[in-house]
Short mmCIF file of N, CA and C in Angstrom, two decimals:
data_model
loop_
_atom_site.label_atom_id
_atom_site.label_comp_id
_atom_site.label_asym_id
_atom_site.label_seq_id
_atom_site.Cartn_x
_atom_site.Cartn_y
_atom_site.Cartn_z
N ASN A 2 0.85 -1.18 0.00
CA ASN A 2 0.00 0.00 0.00
C ASN A 2 0.89 1.24 0.00
N SER A 3 0.82 2.03 -1.04
CA SER A 3 1.71 3.19 -1.16
C SER A 3 1.24 4.40 -0.36
N SER A 4 0.13 4.28 0.34
CA SER A 4 -0.35 5.43 1.12
C SER A 4 0.08 5.34 2.59
N LEU A 5 0.81 4.30 2.97
CA LEU A 5 1.29 4.19 4.34
C LEU A 5 2.35 5.26 4.62
N PRO A 6 2.44 5.72 5.87
CA PRO A 6 3.35 6.84 6.19
C PRO A 6 4.83 6.53 5.97
N ASP A 7 5.24 5.26 6.05
CA ASP A 7 6.67 4.96 5.89
C ASP A 7 7.16 5.11 4.45
N VAL A 8 6.26 5.32 3.51
CA VAL A 8 6.66 5.50 2.10
C VAL A 8 7.54 6.74 1.94
N ALA A 9 7.31 7.75 2.75
CA ALA A 9 8.09 8.99 2.65
C ALA A 9 9.45 8.89 3.32
N ASP A 10 9.68 7.87 4.13
CA ASP A 10 10.95 7.73 4.84
C ASP A 10 12.12 7.58 3.87
N GLY A 11 13.14 8.37 4.07
CA GLY A 11 14.35 8.26 3.25
C GLY A 11 14.28 8.93 1.90
N GLY A 12 13.20 9.53 1.55
CA GLY A 12 13.08 10.23 0.27
C GLY A 12 12.81 9.30 -0.89
N PRO A 13 12.78 9.86 -2.10
CA PRO A 13 12.44 9.08 -3.29
C PRO A 13 13.50 8.03 -3.61
N ILE A 14 13.08 6.99 -4.31
CA ILE A 14 14.01 5.93 -4.70
C ILE A 14 14.55 6.18 -6.11
N PHE A 15 13.65 6.37 -7.06
CA PHE A 15 14.06 6.47 -8.46
C PHE A 15 14.14 7.91 -8.96
N THR A 16 13.18 8.74 -8.60
CA THR A 16 13.14 10.09 -9.18
C THR A 16 14.36 10.91 -8.79
N GLU A 17 14.92 10.67 -7.62
CA GLU A 17 16.12 11.40 -7.21
C GLU A 17 17.32 11.00 -8.08
N LYS A 18 17.40 9.72 -8.44
CA LYS A 18 18.49 9.23 -9.29
C LYS A 18 18.40 9.83 -10.70
N LEU A 19 17.20 10.02 -11.18
CA LEU A 19 17.02 10.56 -12.54
C LEU A 19 17.58 11.96 -12.68
N LYS A 20 17.63 12.72 -11.60
CA LYS A 20 18.15 14.09 -11.65
C LYS A 20 19.62 14.14 -12.02
N ASN A 21 20.36 13.08 -11.69
CA ASN A 21 21.80 13.04 -11.97
C ASN A 21 22.12 12.69 -13.42
N TRP A 22 21.14 12.21 -14.15
CA TRP A 22 21.34 11.77 -15.53
C TRP A 22 20.64 12.78 -16.44
N THR A 23 21.41 13.64 -17.09
CA THR A 23 20.81 14.75 -17.81
C THR A 23 20.72 14.53 -19.32
N GLU A 24 21.70 13.88 -19.90
CA GLU A 24 21.68 13.66 -21.35
C GLU A 24 20.65 12.61 -21.71
N LYS A 25 20.05 12.75 -22.88
CA LYS A 25 18.98 11.84 -23.31
C LYS A 25 19.44 10.37 -23.29
N ASN A 26 20.59 10.09 -23.87
CA ASN A 26 21.07 8.71 -23.93
C ASN A 26 21.43 8.18 -22.56
N GLU A 27 21.99 9.05 -21.71
CA GLU A 27 22.28 8.64 -20.33
C GLU A 27 20.98 8.27 -19.61
N LYS A 28 19.99 9.12 -19.77
CA LYS A 28 18.72 8.93 -19.10
C LYS A 28 18.08 7.60 -19.53
N ARG A 29 18.23 7.25 -20.80
CA ARG A 29 17.67 5.99 -21.29
C ARG A 29 18.34 4.79 -20.63
N ILE A 30 19.63 4.91 -20.31
CA ILE A 30 20.34 3.82 -19.64
C ILE A 30 19.78 3.60 -18.23
N ILE A 31 19.67 4.67 -17.46
CA ILE A 31 19.16 4.54 -16.09
C ILE A 31 17.69 4.13 -16.10
N LEU A 32 16.92 4.65 -17.06
CA LEU A 32 15.51 4.27 -17.15
C LEU A 32 15.36 2.78 -17.46
N SER A 33 16.25 2.22 -18.26
CA SER A 33 16.16 0.79 -18.56
C SER A 33 16.34 -0.02 -17.28
N GLN A 34 17.23 0.44 -16.40
CA GLN A 34 17.43 -0.25 -15.13
C GLN A 34 16.20 -0.12 -14.23
N ILE A 35 15.65 1.08 -14.19
CA ILE A 35 14.47 1.32 -13.35
C ILE A 35 13.28 0.50 -13.83
N VAL A 36 13.06 0.48 -15.13
CA VAL A 36 11.95 -0.30 -15.69
C VAL A 36 12.15 -1.79 -15.37
N SER A 37 13.37 -2.28 -15.48
CA SER A 37 13.65 -3.69 -15.13
C SER A 37 13.32 -3.97 -13.68
N MET A 38 13.61 -3.01 -12.81
CA MET A 38 13.31 -3.20 -11.39
C MET A 38 11.80 -3.23 -11.14
N TYR A 39 11.06 -2.38 -11.83
CA TYR A 39 9.59 -2.42 -11.71
C TYR A 39 9.05 -3.77 -12.20
N LEU A 40 9.58 -4.24 -13.32
CA LEU A 40 9.14 -5.54 -13.84
C LEU A 40 9.43 -6.66 -12.85
N GLU A 41 10.60 -6.61 -12.24
CA GLU A 41 10.96 -7.61 -11.23
C GLU A 41 9.99 -7.54 -10.05
N MET A 42 9.64 -6.33 -9.64
CA MET A 42 8.73 -6.14 -8.53
C MET A 42 7.34 -6.69 -8.86
N LEU A 43 6.90 -6.49 -10.10
CA LEU A 43 5.55 -6.92 -10.50
C LEU A 43 5.49 -8.38 -10.94
N GLU A 44 6.64 -9.02 -11.07
CA GLU A 44 6.69 -10.39 -11.57
C GLU A 44 5.80 -11.34 -10.77
N ASN A 45 5.79 -11.21 -9.47
CA ASN A 45 5.03 -12.14 -8.62
C ASN A 45 3.70 -11.57 -8.12
N THR A 46 3.22 -10.53 -8.78
CA THR A 46 1.93 -9.97 -8.37
C THR A 46 0.80 -10.67 -9.13
N ASP A 47 -0.39 -10.42 -8.69
CA ASP A 47 -1.59 -11.02 -9.30
C ASP A 47 -1.91 -10.28 -10.61
N LYS A 48 -1.59 -10.91 -11.72
CA LYS A 48 -1.81 -10.27 -13.03
C LYS A 48 -3.22 -10.52 -13.57
N THR A 49 -4.07 -11.14 -12.76
CA THR A 49 -5.46 -11.29 -13.20
C THR A 49 -6.20 -9.97 -13.07
N LYS A 50 -5.65 -9.07 -12.25
CA LYS A 50 -6.22 -7.73 -12.16
C LYS A 50 -5.81 -6.96 -13.40
N GLY A 51 -6.79 -6.41 -14.09
CA GLY A 51 -6.54 -5.75 -15.37
C GLY A 51 -5.52 -4.63 -15.32
N HIS A 52 -5.60 -3.78 -14.31
CA HIS A 52 -4.70 -2.64 -14.24
C HIS A 52 -3.25 -3.09 -13.99
N VAL A 53 -3.06 -4.14 -13.20
CA VAL A 53 -1.71 -4.65 -12.93
C VAL A 53 -1.14 -5.27 -14.21
N ARG A 54 -1.94 -6.07 -14.90
CA ARG A 54 -1.50 -6.70 -16.15
C ARG A 54 -1.15 -5.62 -17.19
N HIS A 55 -1.99 -4.59 -17.27
CA HIS A 55 -1.75 -3.51 -18.23
C HIS A 55 -0.43 -2.79 -17.94
N ILE A 56 -0.19 -2.46 -16.68
CA ILE A 56 1.07 -1.79 -16.30
C ILE A 56 2.24 -2.70 -16.63
N PHE A 57 2.15 -3.99 -16.28
CA PHE A 57 3.22 -4.94 -16.55
C PHE A 57 3.52 -5.01 -18.05
N GLU A 58 2.49 -5.10 -18.86
CA GLU A 58 2.67 -5.19 -20.32
C GLU A 58 3.29 -3.91 -20.88
N GLU A 59 2.84 -2.76 -20.38
CA GLU A 59 3.40 -1.49 -20.85
C GLU A 59 4.88 -1.38 -20.47
N LEU A 60 5.21 -1.76 -19.24
CA LEU A 60 6.60 -1.73 -18.81
C LEU A 60 7.46 -2.68 -19.64
N PHE A 61 6.91 -3.85 -19.94
CA PHE A 61 7.64 -4.82 -20.75
C PHE A 61 7.91 -4.27 -22.15
N THR A 62 6.93 -3.61 -22.73
CA THR A 62 7.10 -2.98 -24.05
C THR A 62 8.15 -1.88 -23.98
N LEU A 63 8.09 -1.07 -22.94
CA LEU A 63 9.08 0.00 -22.76
C LEU A 63 10.49 -0.58 -22.62
N LYS A 64 10.62 -1.64 -21.86
CA LYS A 64 11.93 -2.26 -21.63
C LYS A 64 12.56 -2.68 -22.95
N ASN A 65 11.74 -3.21 -23.85
CA ASN A 65 12.26 -3.65 -25.14
C ASN A 65 12.71 -2.49 -26.02
N SER A 66 12.21 -1.29 -25.74
CA SER A 66 12.61 -0.13 -26.55
C SER A 66 13.82 0.59 -25.96
N LEU A 67 14.25 0.19 -24.77
CA LEU A 67 15.37 0.85 -24.11
C LEU A 67 16.65 0.03 -24.32
N PRO A 68 17.81 0.68 -24.20
CA PRO A 68 19.07 -0.04 -24.36
C PRO A 68 19.28 -1.04 -23.22
N ASP A 69 20.17 -1.99 -23.45
CA ASP A 69 20.46 -2.99 -22.42
C ASP A 69 21.32 -2.35 -21.33
N GLY A 70 20.67 -1.87 -20.32
CA GLY A 70 21.35 -1.19 -19.23
C GLY A 70 22.23 -2.11 -18.41
N LEU A 71 21.86 -3.40 -18.31
CA LEU A 71 22.67 -4.33 -17.52
C LEU A 71 24.06 -4.49 -18.11
N LYS A 72 24.14 -4.57 -19.42
CA LYS A 72 25.45 -4.70 -20.09
C LYS A 72 26.28 -3.45 -19.82
N LYS A 73 25.66 -2.30 -19.93
CA LYS A 73 26.37 -1.05 -19.69
C LYS A 73 26.78 -0.92 -18.22
N LEU A 74 25.92 -1.36 -17.33
CA LEU A 74 26.22 -1.33 -15.90
C LEU A 74 27.41 -2.24 -15.61
N LYS A 75 27.43 -3.42 -16.22
CA LYS A 75 28.55 -4.35 -16.05
C LYS A 75 29.85 -3.72 -16.55
N ASP A 76 29.79 -3.05 -17.70
CA ASP A 76 30.97 -2.38 -18.24
C ASP A 76 31.50 -1.33 -17.25
N LEU A 77 30.59 -0.55 -16.68
CA LEU A 77 31.01 0.48 -15.71
C LEU A 77 31.63 -0.15 -14.46
N LYS A 78 31.03 -1.24 -13.99
CA LYS A 78 31.58 -1.92 -12.81
C LYS A 78 32.95 -2.50 -13.12
N ASP A 79 33.11 -3.08 -14.31
CA ASP A 79 34.41 -3.63 -14.71
C ASP A 79 35.47 -2.54 -14.76
N LEU A 80 35.10 -1.37 -15.30
CA LEU A 80 36.05 -0.26 -15.34
C LEU A 80 36.45 0.20 -13.94
N ALA A 81 35.47 0.25 -13.04
CA ALA A 81 35.75 0.70 -11.67
C ALA A 81 36.67 -0.27 -10.95
N LYS A 82 36.68 -1.54 -11.35
CA LYS A 82 37.52 -2.55 -10.69
C LYS A 82 38.95 -2.60 -11.23
N LEU A 83 39.21 -1.92 -12.33
CA LEU A 83 40.55 -1.99 -12.93
C LEU A 83 41.61 -1.47 -11.95
N PRO A 84 42.65 -2.25 -11.73
CA PRO A 84 43.73 -1.79 -10.84
C PRO A 84 44.66 -0.83 -11.58
N MET A 85 44.38 0.44 -11.51
CA MET A 85 45.13 1.42 -12.29
C MET A 85 46.58 1.60 -11.81
N SER A 86 46.94 1.01 -10.69
CA SER A 86 48.34 1.06 -10.25
C SER A 86 49.15 -0.09 -10.86
N ASP A 87 48.51 -1.04 -11.50
CA ASP A 87 49.16 -2.17 -12.16
C ASP A 87 49.86 -1.68 -13.43
N LEU A 88 51.15 -1.97 -13.55
CA LEU A 88 51.94 -1.48 -14.69
C LEU A 88 51.44 -2.02 -16.02
N LYS A 89 51.01 -3.27 -16.06
CA LYS A 89 50.51 -3.84 -17.30
C LYS A 89 49.23 -3.10 -17.73
N ILE A 90 48.35 -2.84 -16.78
CA ILE A 90 47.11 -2.10 -17.08
C ILE A 90 47.47 -0.70 -17.58
N GLN A 91 48.43 -0.06 -16.95
CA GLN A 91 48.86 1.28 -17.37
C GLN A 91 49.39 1.27 -18.79
N ARG A 92 50.22 0.26 -19.13
CA ARG A 92 50.77 0.18 -20.49
C ARG A 92 49.65 -0.02 -21.51
N LYS A 93 48.71 -0.90 -21.19
CA LYS A 93 47.58 -1.11 -22.09
C LYS A 93 46.77 0.17 -22.25
N ALA A 94 46.54 0.86 -21.14
CA ALA A 94 45.76 2.10 -21.19
C ALA A 94 46.45 3.14 -22.06
N VAL A 95 47.76 3.28 -21.90
CA VAL A 95 48.51 4.25 -22.72
C VAL A 95 48.44 3.85 -24.18
N ASN A 96 48.53 2.55 -24.46
CA ASN A 96 48.46 2.06 -25.82
C ASN A 96 47.11 2.40 -26.48
N GLU A 97 46.03 2.45 -25.67
CA GLU A 97 44.69 2.73 -26.18
C GLU A 97 44.32 4.21 -26.11
N LEU A 98 45.17 5.03 -25.52
CA LEU A 98 44.83 6.43 -25.27
C LEU A 98 44.42 7.16 -26.54
N PHE A 99 45.16 7.02 -27.62
CA PHE A 99 44.83 7.74 -28.84
C PHE A 99 43.44 7.35 -29.35
N SER A 100 43.14 6.05 -29.34
CA SER A 100 41.82 5.59 -29.80
C SER A 100 40.70 6.13 -28.93
N VAL A 101 40.92 6.16 -27.62
CA VAL A 101 39.90 6.68 -26.70
C VAL A 101 39.68 8.16 -26.96
N LEU A 102 40.76 8.91 -27.10
CA LEU A 102 40.64 10.35 -27.36
C LEU A 102 39.97 10.60 -28.71
N GLN A 103 40.30 9.79 -29.70
CA GLN A 103 39.69 9.92 -31.03
C GLN A 103 38.19 9.71 -30.94
N THR A 104 37.76 8.72 -30.17
CA THR A 104 36.33 8.45 -29.98
C THR A 104 35.66 9.61 -29.27
N LEU A 105 36.33 10.16 -28.30
CA LEU A 105 35.78 11.30 -27.55
C LEU A 105 35.61 12.51 -28.45
N VAL A 106 36.56 12.76 -29.32
CA VAL A 106 36.50 13.89 -30.24
C VAL A 106 35.40 13.71 -31.27
N GLU A 107 35.08 12.47 -31.61
CA GLU A 107 34.09 12.20 -32.64
C GLU A 107 32.67 12.08 -32.10
N THR A 108 32.39 12.66 -30.95
CA THR A 108 31.02 12.61 -30.42
C THR A 108 30.11 13.42 -31.34
N PRO A 109 28.82 13.11 -31.37
CA PRO A 109 27.90 13.78 -32.28
C PRO A 109 27.90 15.31 -32.16
N THR A 110 28.01 15.85 -30.96
CA THR A 110 27.97 17.31 -30.81
C THR A 110 29.22 17.95 -31.39
N SER A 111 30.36 17.31 -31.19
CA SER A 111 31.58 17.91 -31.73
C SER A 111 31.64 17.78 -33.24
N SER A 112 31.09 16.70 -33.81
CA SER A 112 31.10 16.57 -35.26
C SER A 112 30.17 17.59 -35.90
N LYS A 113 29.08 17.94 -35.20
CA LYS A 113 28.19 18.99 -35.71
C LYS A 113 28.94 20.31 -35.75
N ARG A 114 29.70 20.59 -34.69
CA ARG A 114 30.47 21.84 -34.66
C ARG A 114 31.50 21.87 -35.78
N LYS A 115 32.17 20.73 -35.98
CA LYS A 115 33.18 20.67 -37.04
C LYS A 115 32.55 20.96 -38.39
N ARG A 116 31.38 20.35 -38.65
CA ARG A 116 30.73 20.55 -39.94
C ARG A 116 30.36 22.02 -40.14
N SER A 117 29.79 22.63 -39.09
CA SER A 117 29.37 24.03 -39.24
C SER A 117 30.59 24.94 -39.42
N GLN A 118 31.69 24.64 -38.72
CA GLN A 118 32.90 25.43 -38.89
C GLN A 118 33.45 25.24 -40.30
N PHE A 119 33.42 24.00 -40.76
CA PHE A 119 33.92 23.69 -42.09
C PHE A 119 33.09 24.43 -43.15
N GLN A 120 31.79 24.44 -42.98
CA GLN A 120 30.93 25.12 -43.94
C GLN A 120 31.23 26.63 -43.96
N ARG A 121 31.46 27.21 -42.79
CA ARG A 121 31.80 28.63 -42.76
C ARG A 121 33.08 28.92 -43.48
N LYS A 122 34.07 28.03 -43.31
CA LYS A 122 35.35 28.22 -43.98
C LYS A 122 35.20 28.12 -45.49
N CYS A 123 34.35 27.22 -45.94
CA CYS A 123 34.16 27.02 -47.37
C CYS A 123 33.49 28.20 -48.03
N LYS A 124 32.60 28.91 -47.32
CA LYS A 124 31.87 30.02 -47.90
C LYS A 124 32.76 31.25 -48.08
N CYS A 125 33.86 31.31 -47.37
CA CYS A 125 34.72 32.50 -47.43
C CYS A 125 35.35 32.70 -48.76
#
């Protein structure tokens, strides 16, 4: 029952987390996790009730339209576990530095800027 007084204890669960994710693609990642958690919560509920079944089906449809957040979450956890003081890891990281920077430079917003700058130069 969501009207019990203890619901307010500790503040919001999901809506507070959404504030930290501002970019559209970022938000889709966290939303995929949240939707999965709702589906898990509703998995063992009585789906003979029409409104519960409808919510479950809508969430399931939404989940299929969102990116696989679990894979991305695993990638982030793996990165956080990397022992950056390990010399072998450091050598590998340095070896990949140019590729990582190249990927960062080629983000959609920066490529838009490059195109518009290029177009201005061409018109001169």
